[in-house]
Amino acid sequence: MLTAHKIKILQSLDKKKFRQKYNLFLVEGNKTIKEIPASTYRINEIFSVNPSDLILESQSITPISSAELKKISFLQHPKDSVAVCELKEESLLKETGVQLILDGIQDPGNLGTIIRLADWFGISQIICSDDTADFYNPKVIQASMGSFLRVNIVYQDLESYLAENTQPIIGTDMNGTSFYEYPFPKNFNLVLGNEGNGIRPEIEKLLTDKITVPRFGKSRATESLNVAMSAGIILGQIFKQK
């Protein structure tokens, strides 16, 4: 039953401190919700305006009205269902092929898109700095389009993690080698920096190489590329070489 108290709790899950307090986060939309049982995430409960459209084995669904859906949804135009899921305990995988290292990515949309890109290109793990946006943020979950279910995401002290890492550490930088000319190794870490400040100095000193997406346009009005856009362009070239 969707009580006033339950609504208040679900509404609070847009903030990290309450997601951690209740150990819960929201997933919206039937398409993504149907993918959850095949993942390592656990569904706590589901609320839907059309339960018959969302049949999951061994999972009860609570019917709600459209008005109630609007109260618990974080979308401007709510979809059909909301799943309340439990946060998953982090588990760091061993160095796995190409890894993405995110140094202070702040925008939830960028983070969600990068997670989706990782899933698309078969990258199994993303290592985030402690100050990178929380991937359980509703905007990140929505932007990832379900890819958060298939990519292992962990938060680490990057300086300590990279100092002990044995794979090459390649960072994106405006003054790096053109990524079209760079011979990417089989296994490595690709570091993407903060949207405004780039890779912080203490991480930059650990890089083994720097690469850049060269600019071909004559205009110098565009100072840089969006970090998620850069990630997509670079990953396309990396896997083209492979």
Coordinates of C-alpha atoms in Angstrom, one line a residue:
M1 CA 0.0 0.0 0.0
L2 CA 1.3 3.5 -0.9
T3 CA 0.8 5.4 2.3
A4 CA 1.6 9.0 3.0
H5 CA 4.7 7.9 5.0
K6 CA 5.9 5.7 2.1
I7 CA 5.4 8.5 -0.3
K8 CA 7.5 10.8 1.9
I9 CA 10.3 8.2 2.0
L10 CA 10.3 7.6 -1.7
Q11 CA 10.3 11.3 -2.4
S12 CA 13.4 11.7 -0.2
L13 CA 15.4 9.3 -2.4
D14 CA 16.5 12.0 -4.7
K15 CA 19.1 12.9 -2.1
K16 CA 22.1 10.7 -1.4
K17 CA 21.9 10.9 2.4
F18 CA 18.4 9.4 2.3
R19 CA 19.3 6.7 -0.2
Q20 CA 22.0 5.7 2.2
K21 CA 19.8 6.0 5.2
Y22 CA 17.1 3.7 3.8
N23 CA 19.5 1.7 1.6
L24 CA 17.1 2.2 -1.3
F25 CA 17.0 3.9 -4.8
L26 CA 14.4 4.2 -7.5
V27 CA 14.3 2.7 -11.0
E28 CA 11.6 4.0 -13.4
G29 CA 10.0 2.6 -16.5
N30 CA 8.9 -0.9 -17.4
K31 CA 11.7 -1.6 -19.9
T32 CA 14.5 -1.1 -17.3
I33 CA 12.5 -2.7 -14.4
K34 CA 12.1 -5.9 -16.5
E35 CA 15.9 -6.2 -16.8
I36 CA 16.5 -6.0 -13.0
P37 CA 15.8 -9.7 -12.2
A38 CA 18.7 -10.7 -14.5
S39 CA 21.1 -8.4 -12.6
T40 CA 22.6 -8.6 -9.1
Y41 CA 20.2 -5.9 -7.8
R42 CA 17.3 -6.8 -5.6
I43 CA 13.8 -5.3 -6.0
N44 CA 12.2 -4.3 -2.7
E45 CA 8.7 -3.4 -4.2
I46 CA 7.1 -2.2 -7.4
F47 CA 4.3 0.4 -7.9
S48 CA 2.6 0.5 -11.3
V49 CA -0.4 2.1 -12.9
N50 CA -0.8 -0.9 -15.1
P51 CA 0.5 -4.0 -13.2
S52 CA -0.7 -6.3 -16.0
D53 CA 2.0 -4.8 -18.3
L54 CA 4.8 -5.7 -15.9
I55 CA 4.7 -9.4 -14.9
L56 CA 7.8 -10.5 -13.1
E57 CA 8.2 -13.9 -11.6
S58 CA 8.0 -14.0 -7.8
Q59 CA 7.5 -10.3 -7.6
S60 CA 4.3 -8.7 -6.4
I61 CA 3.2 -5.4 -7.9
T62 CA 1.2 -2.7 -6.1
P63 CA -1.3 -0.9 -8.3
I64 CA -1.4 2.9 -8.0
S65 CA -3.1 5.8 -9.7
S66 CA -1.5 8.2 -12.1
A67 CA -1.7 10.9 -9.4
E68 CA 0.2 8.7 -7.0
L69 CA 2.8 7.9 -9.6
K70 CA 3.4 11.6 -10.1
K71 CA 4.1 11.9 -6.4
I72 CA 6.8 9.3 -6.3
S73 CA 8.3 9.8 -9.7
F74 CA 11.4 12.0 -10.3
L75 CA 10.4 12.4 -14.0
Q76 CA 8.6 15.5 -15.4
H77 CA 6.5 13.1 -17.4
P78 CA 6.2 9.9 -15.3
K79 CA 6.3 6.5 -17.0
D80 CA 4.3 3.4 -16.1
S81 CA 6.0 2.0 -13.1
V82 CA 8.5 2.7 -10.3
A83 CA 10.7 0.0 -8.7
V84 CA 12.2 0.5 -5.2
C85 CA 15.5 -1.3 -5.2
E86 CA 18.1 -2.0 -2.6
L87 CA 21.6 -0.5 -2.8
K88 CA 24.3 -3.0 -3.7
E89 CA 27.4 -3.5 -1.7
E90 CA 30.4 -2.4 -3.8
S91 CA 32.8 -5.0 -5.0
L92 CA 36.0 -4.1 -6.9
L93 CA 36.8 -6.4 -9.7
K94 CA 40.4 -7.2 -10.7
E95 CA 41.8 -5.1 -13.5
T96 CA 39.6 -5.9 -16.4
G97 CA 40.7 -5.0 -20.0
V98 CA 39.8 -1.4 -20.6
Q99 CA 38.6 0.4 -17.5
L100 CA 37.1 3.9 -17.3
I101 CA 38.4 6.1 -14.5
L102 CA 36.2 9.1 -13.7
D103 CA 38.0 12.0 -11.9
G104 CA 35.3 14.3 -10.4
I105 CA 32.5 14.0 -13.0
Q106 CA 29.8 16.1 -11.5
D107 CA 26.9 16.2 -14.0
P108 CA 24.5 13.2 -13.5
G109 CA 23.6 13.2 -17.2
N110 CA 27.2 12.9 -18.2
L111 CA 27.8 10.0 -15.7
G112 CA 24.7 8.2 -16.9
T113 CA 25.7 8.6 -20.5
I114 CA 29.3 7.3 -19.8
I115 CA 27.8 4.3 -18.0
R116 CA 25.7 3.6 -21.1
L117 CA 28.8 4.0 -23.3
A118 CA 30.7 1.5 -21.2
D119 CA 27.9 -1.0 -21.5
W120 CA 27.8 -0.5 -25.3
F121 CA 31.5 -1.1 -25.8
G122 CA 31.7 -4.0 -23.3
I123 CA 33.6 -2.2 -20.6
S124 CA 32.8 -4.1 -17.4
Q125 CA 34.0 -1.7 -14.7
I126 CA 34.1 2.1 -14.0
I127 CA 36.2 3.4 -11.2
C128 CA 34.9 6.8 -9.8
S129 CA 36.6 9.3 -7.5
D130 CA 34.9 9.8 -4.2
D131 CA 33.6 13.2 -5.4
T132 CA 32.1 11.9 -8.7
A133 CA 28.3 12.1 -8.8
D134 CA 26.5 9.3 -7.0
F135 CA 25.4 6.8 -9.7
Y136 CA 22.2 6.0 -7.7
N137 CA 21.1 9.6 -8.4
P138 CA 17.7 9.3 -10.3
K139 CA 19.1 11.4 -13.2
V140 CA 22.1 9.0 -13.5
I141 CA 19.9 5.9 -13.4
Q142 CA 17.6 7.4 -16.0
A143 CA 20.4 8.5 -18.3
S144 CA 22.1 5.1 -18.2
M145 CA 19.0 3.5 -19.7
G146 CA 19.5 0.3 -17.7
S147 CA 23.2 0.0 -18.3
F148 CA 24.0 0.5 -14.6
L149 CA 22.7 -3.0 -14.2
R150 CA 25.5 -4.4 -16.4
V151 CA 28.5 -2.2 -15.5
N152 CA 30.3 -2.6 -12.2
I153 CA 30.7 0.9 -10.6
V154 CA 32.9 1.5 -7.6
Y155 CA 34.2 4.6 -5.8
Q156 CA 37.8 4.8 -4.8
D157 CA 40.5 7.1 -3.7
L158 CA 41.9 7.5 -7.2
E159 CA 45.4 8.5 -6.2
S160 CA 45.9 5.4 -4.1
Y161 CA 44.1 3.1 -6.6
L162 CA 46.1 4.3 -9.6
A163 CA 49.4 4.3 -7.7
E164 CA 49.0 0.6 -7.2
N165 CA 47.5 -0.2 -10.6
T166 CA 49.8 -2.1 -13.0
Q167 CA 48.0 -1.2 -16.3
P168 CA 48.9 1.9 -18.4
I169 CA 47.0 5.0 -17.3
I170 CA 46.0 7.2 -20.2
G171 CA 44.3 10.5 -19.6
T172 CA 42.4 12.9 -21.8
D173 CA 44.0 16.3 -22.2
M174 CA 43.8 19.2 -24.7
N175 CA 47.6 19.0 -25.2
G176 CA 47.8 15.2 -25.6
T177 CA 48.7 13.0 -28.6
S178 CA 45.9 12.8 -31.2
F179 CA 43.9 9.7 -30.3
Y180 CA 43.8 8.8 -34.0
E181 CA 47.6 8.3 -34.0
Y182 CA 47.9 6.7 -30.6
P183 CA 48.5 2.9 -30.5
F184 CA 46.2 1.9 -27.6
P185 CA 47.4 -1.1 -25.6
K186 CA 45.2 -4.1 -25.0
N187 CA 44.5 -3.4 -21.4
F188 CA 44.6 0.1 -19.8
N189 CA 42.9 2.7 -17.7
L190 CA 41.3 5.6 -19.5
V191 CA 41.0 8.7 -17.2
L192 CA 38.3 11.3 -17.9
G193 CA 38.4 14.5 -15.9
N194 CA 36.0 17.0 -14.4
E195 CA 33.8 18.9 -16.8
G196 CA 35.4 22.3 -15.9
N197 CA 38.8 21.6 -14.5
G198 CA 39.9 18.4 -16.2
I199 CA 42.1 15.8 -14.5
R200 CA 43.4 17.1 -11.1
P201 CA 47.2 17.5 -10.7
E202 CA 47.7 14.6 -8.3
I203 CA 46.1 12.2 -10.8
E204 CA 47.7 13.8 -13.8
K205 CA 51.2 13.0 -12.4
L206 CA 50.3 9.3 -12.4
L207 CA 49.4 9.3 -16.1
T208 CA 51.6 7.2 -18.4
D209 CA 50.3 9.0 -21.6
K210 CA 47.9 11.8 -22.6
I211 CA 45.6 11.8 -25.6
T212 CA 43.3 14.3 -27.1
V213 CA 40.5 14.5 -29.7
P214 CA 42.0 16.9 -32.3
R215 CA 40.0 19.9 -33.4
F216 CA 39.5 20.3 -37.2
G217 CA 37.2 23.3 -37.3
K218 CA 38.7 26.6 -38.1
S219 CA 36.7 28.4 -35.4
R220 CA 38.3 28.5 -31.9
A221 CA 35.0 29.5 -30.3
T222 CA 34.4 25.9 -29.0
E223 CA 36.9 25.5 -26.1
S224 CA 36.3 21.8 -25.4
L225 CA 34.0 18.8 -25.9
N226 CA 31.5 17.6 -23.4
V227 CA 33.2 14.8 -21.4
A228 CA 30.6 12.2 -22.3
M229 CA 30.8 13.1 -26.0
S230 CA 34.6 12.8 -25.8
A231 CA 34.3 9.4 -24.1
G232 CA 32.1 8.2 -27.0
I233 CA 34.4 9.4 -29.7
I234 CA 37.5 8.0 -28.0
L235 CA 35.9 4.6 -27.2
G236 CA 34.8 4.3 -30.8
Q237 CA 38.4 4.7 -32.0
I238 CA 39.8 2.4 -29.3
F239 CA 37.6 -0.5 -30.3
K240 CA 38.0 0.2 -34.0
Q241 CA 41.8 -0.5 -33.5
K242 CA 41.0 -3.6 -31.5

